[in-house]
Short mmCIF file of C-alpha atoms in Angstrom, two decimals:
data_model
loop_
_atom_site.label_atom_id
_atom_site.label_comp_id
_atom_site.label_asym_id
_atom_site.label_seq_id
_atom_site.Cartn_x
_atom_site.Cartn_y
_atom_site.Cartn_z
CA ALA B 206 15.42 -78.37 -64.18
CA THR B 207 16.51 -74.78 -64.50
CA ALA B 208 14.27 -71.77 -64.78
CA SER B 209 13.56 -70.63 -68.33
CA PRO B 210 14.73 -67.12 -69.07
CA THR B 211 12.09 -64.54 -69.83
CA ALA B 212 14.57 -62.64 -71.98
CA THR B 213 17.63 -63.98 -73.67
CA ALA B 214 20.15 -61.99 -75.67
CA THR B 215 22.56 -63.31 -78.23
CA SER B 216 25.91 -61.85 -79.20
CA THR B 217 26.62 -60.47 -82.65
CA ALA B 218 29.94 -60.33 -84.43
CA THR B 219 29.64 -56.71 -85.52
CA ALA B 220 32.61 -54.37 -85.45
CA MET B 221 32.87 -52.05 -82.46
CA PRO B 222 35.05 -49.08 -81.64
CA THR B 223 38.09 -49.83 -79.52
CA ALA B 224 39.55 -47.59 -76.87
CA GLN B 225 42.37 -47.35 -74.36
CA PRO B 226 41.61 -46.31 -70.77
CA THR B 227 42.85 -43.11 -69.17
CA LEU B 228 45.31 -43.64 -66.33
CA ALA B 229 44.28 -42.00 -63.07
CA GLY B 230 47.36 -42.53 -60.92
CA THR B 231 49.96 -45.02 -59.86
CA GLU B 232 50.93 -44.05 -56.33
CA PRO B 233 49.56 -46.21 -53.49
CA LEU B 234 47.96 -44.34 -50.61
CA PRO B 235 48.06 -45.42 -46.94
CA CYS B 236 44.74 -46.12 -45.30
CA GLN B 237 43.29 -47.31 -42.03
CA MET B 238 40.09 -49.28 -41.57
CA ALA B 239 37.79 -49.74 -38.59
CA TYR B 240 35.36 -52.67 -38.68
CA ASP B 241 31.76 -52.08 -37.66
CA SER B 242 31.15 -55.84 -37.72
CA GLN B 243 32.79 -58.92 -39.10
CA TRP B 244 32.09 -62.62 -39.35
CA THR B 245 33.44 -65.84 -40.74
CA SER B 246 31.58 -68.88 -42.02
CA PRO B 247 32.56 -72.48 -42.79
CA SER B 248 30.47 -72.00 -45.94
CA LEU B 249 32.82 -69.20 -47.03
CA PRO B 250 36.37 -70.10 -45.90
CA LYS B 251 38.11 -67.96 -48.55
CA PRO B 252 35.94 -64.98 -49.58
CA PHE B 253 36.80 -63.79 -53.08
CA THR B 254 34.16 -61.21 -54.02
CA LEU B 255 30.71 -60.15 -52.87
CA ALA B 256 27.66 -58.01 -53.58
CA VAL B 257 24.95 -56.68 -51.27
CA MET B 258 21.28 -57.28 -52.08
CA ALA B 259 18.54 -54.71 -51.58
CA ASN B 260 17.38 -56.41 -48.35
CA GLY B 261 20.91 -56.44 -46.92
CA ASP B 262 21.70 -60.08 -47.65
CA ILE B 263 25.19 -60.74 -48.97
CA LEU B 264 26.03 -62.74 -52.08
CA ALA B 265 29.59 -64.06 -51.90
CA ILE B 266 31.88 -66.25 -53.97
CA ASP B 267 34.56 -68.41 -52.36
CA ASP B 268 38.01 -68.48 -53.96
CA ASP B 269 38.09 -72.29 -54.04
CA VAL B 270 34.44 -73.14 -54.62
CA ARG B 271 33.17 -70.88 -57.40
CA VAL B 272 29.49 -70.82 -56.48
CA VAL B 273 27.42 -67.86 -55.31
CA ARG B 274 26.29 -68.31 -51.72
CA ARG B 275 23.79 -66.16 -49.86
CA PHE B 276 24.25 -64.99 -46.28
CA SER B 277 22.41 -62.68 -43.92
CA SER B 278 24.22 -59.50 -42.94
CA ALA B 279 25.06 -61.23 -39.66
CA GLY B 280 26.76 -64.08 -41.51
CA ALA B 281 24.07 -66.77 -41.30
CA PHE B 282 24.28 -69.07 -44.33
CA ILE B 283 20.98 -68.99 -46.24
CA GLY B 284 21.87 -71.18 -49.21
CA GLU B 285 23.30 -71.30 -52.69
CA PHE B 286 21.99 -68.64 -55.06
CA ALA B 287 20.36 -69.92 -58.27
CA PRO B 288 21.37 -73.54 -57.63
CA GLY B 289 21.94 -75.64 -60.74
CA GLN B 290 21.90 -72.61 -63.06
CA LEU B 291 25.54 -71.54 -62.90
CA GLY B 292 28.92 -73.03 -63.59
CA ALA B 293 32.14 -71.77 -62.01
CA THR B 294 31.35 -68.13 -61.21
CA TYR B 295 33.88 -65.33 -60.86
CA ALA B 296 31.77 -62.17 -60.58
CA VAL B 297 28.55 -61.09 -58.89
CA HIS B 298 26.80 -57.70 -58.94
CA VAL B 299 23.46 -56.30 -57.79
CA ASP B 300 22.01 -53.54 -60.00
CA ALA B 301 19.89 -50.53 -59.04
CA ASN B 302 16.69 -52.56 -59.49
CA GLY B 303 17.89 -55.28 -57.14
CA ASP B 304 18.50 -57.85 -59.88
CA VAL B 305 21.60 -60.02 -59.63
CA TRP B 306 24.25 -60.31 -62.35
CA THR B 307 26.82 -63.08 -62.48
CA GLY B 308 29.89 -63.69 -64.61
CA GLU B 309 31.22 -67.11 -65.51
CA GLN B 310 34.03 -68.17 -67.80
CA SER B 311 32.33 -67.06 -71.01
CA ARG B 312 28.86 -65.77 -70.22
CA ILE B 313 26.95 -63.31 -68.08
CA SER B 314 23.52 -63.88 -66.55
CA LYS B 315 20.82 -61.76 -64.97
CA PHE B 316 18.62 -63.16 -62.19
CA SER B 317 15.74 -61.91 -60.08
CA PRO B 318 16.51 -61.59 -56.34
CA ALA B 319 14.76 -64.95 -55.91
CA GLY B 320 17.14 -66.61 -58.39
CA ALA B 321 14.92 -66.81 -61.50
CA LEU B 322 16.92 -66.49 -64.72
CA LEU B 323 15.94 -63.32 -66.62
CA ALA B 324 18.59 -63.05 -69.33
CA ARG B 325 21.84 -64.64 -70.41
CA THR B 326 24.41 -64.08 -73.14
CA GLY B 327 27.96 -65.00 -74.09
CA THR B 328 30.12 -67.65 -75.71
CA PRO B 329 33.88 -68.24 -75.55
CA GLY B 330 35.98 -66.04 -77.80
CA SER B 331 37.24 -62.55 -78.57
CA LEU B 332 34.46 -61.24 -80.83
CA PRO B 333 31.95 -58.63 -79.61
CA GLY B 334 29.67 -60.18 -77.03
CA GLN B 335 32.03 -63.09 -76.45
CA PHE B 336 34.04 -63.44 -73.25
CA ASN B 337 37.26 -64.92 -71.98
CA THR B 338 36.86 -65.29 -68.19
CA VAL B 339 34.43 -62.68 -66.91
CA TRP B 340 36.23 -61.31 -63.86
CA SER B 341 34.07 -58.32 -62.91
CA LEU B 342 30.88 -56.64 -64.07
CA THR B 343 28.81 -53.61 -63.15
CA THR B 344 25.79 -51.69 -64.44
CA ASP B 345 24.62 -48.10 -64.80
CA LEU B 346 21.19 -46.63 -64.12
CA ALA B 347 20.17 -47.03 -67.77
CA GLY B 348 20.69 -50.78 -67.57
CA ASN B 349 23.92 -50.93 -69.57
CA VAL B 350 26.34 -53.65 -68.50
CA TYR B 351 30.12 -53.30 -68.31
CA VAL B 352 32.22 -56.46 -68.28
CA ALA B 353 35.92 -56.87 -67.49
CA GLU B 354 37.63 -59.98 -68.77
CA LEU B 355 40.56 -61.22 -66.71
CA GLY B 356 43.71 -59.35 -67.65
CA SER B 357 42.18 -58.18 -70.90
CA ARG B 358 39.52 -55.86 -72.28
CA VAL B 359 36.40 -54.13 -70.99
CA GLN B 360 33.13 -54.46 -72.95
CA LYS B 361 29.90 -52.47 -72.78
CA LEU B 362 26.55 -54.09 -73.58
CA ASN B 363 23.25 -52.24 -73.65
CA ALA B 364 20.18 -53.21 -71.64
CA ALA B 365 19.25 -55.71 -74.36
CA LEU B 366 22.75 -57.23 -73.98
CA GLN B 367 23.87 -56.11 -77.43
CA PRO B 368 27.59 -55.13 -77.67
CA GLN B 369 28.32 -51.39 -77.83
CA TRP B 370 32.11 -51.03 -77.52
CA ALA B 371 35.20 -52.81 -76.28
CA THR B 372 38.55 -51.49 -75.19
CA ALA B 373 41.54 -52.77 -77.12
CA VAL B 374 43.46 -55.57 -75.42
CA PRO B 375 46.22 -53.55 -73.73
CA ALA B 376 49.84 -54.27 -74.53
CA ASP B 377 51.05 -53.39 -71.03
CA SER B 378 49.91 -55.04 -67.82
CA LEU B 379 49.16 -51.70 -66.15
CA ARG B 380 45.99 -51.25 -68.17
CA LYS B 381 44.68 -54.80 -67.98
CA ALA B 382 41.35 -54.54 -66.19
CA GLN B 383 40.35 -56.77 -63.31
CA TYR B 384 37.60 -54.96 -61.35
CA LEU B 385 34.93 -52.42 -62.31
CA ALA B 386 32.66 -49.98 -60.47
CA PHE B 387 30.27 -47.35 -61.79
CA ASP B 388 30.05 -43.81 -60.39
CA HIS B 389 26.38 -42.98 -60.98
CA GLY B 390 26.65 -39.41 -59.71
CA ASN B 391 29.41 -38.47 -62.17
CA ASP B 392 28.56 -40.93 -64.95
CA ARG B 393 32.00 -42.49 -64.90
CA LEU B 394 33.24 -46.06 -65.14
CA TRP B 395 36.20 -46.92 -62.92
CA GLY B 396 38.46 -49.91 -63.19
CA ALA B 397 41.37 -51.45 -61.33
CA GLY B 398 44.20 -53.03 -63.29
CA GLN B 399 46.52 -55.93 -62.65
CA ALA B 400 49.39 -53.69 -61.54
CA TYR B 401 47.45 -51.93 -58.77
CA LEU B 402 46.48 -49.12 -61.13
CA VAL B 403 43.13 -47.29 -61.10
CA PHE B 404 41.81 -45.96 -64.41
CA ALA B 405 38.67 -44.22 -65.65
CA LEU B 406 36.59 -44.76 -68.78
CA ASP B 407 33.92 -42.65 -70.45
CA PRO B 408 30.90 -45.00 -70.45
CA ALA B 409 29.69 -43.55 -73.75
CA THR B 410 32.88 -44.26 -75.70
CA GLY B 411 35.18 -46.47 -73.63
CA LEU B 412 37.91 -43.82 -73.79
#
């Protein structure tokens, strides 16, 4: 049996403004990286994406087995996160309150750090509040949620998970979002596109 959500939001098919992202640059930059620590685990043979919890534990998704698994910072496998409550999962994010957000094929979910379901929304489709492969998601300090669908648009939902805006589905692959991150200090939403392009969006408008 799965935990019952204490708050559940439903999508609405209302019209929203559409926007195109602003390109930030196209030139790759060289970089060097020094590792403070590293580990591997048989429970995570092909790491795909991860998020860090408030206590330092790591939530990670394997590229072949799309479940969220929890590890200590030293790499000790703790267990599956929210077992039995998720399908194939592509995105995981920890917000400023320590709650955990996940993205599946056509829905997003919010969990407590212990794995209790707090909210959930989404159905397959292209209407506001519907999703076609949630590939990345992030949040701001006000509780708004930003969702990138694979090779497609970015949507903003408010803290009640009601749709606010969506970018237009871009005609060129450069602008097709794959990963999102929020700059809290400058109130800016950043995305990475399919063609190794970084772009910025105004979180208020999606422009």
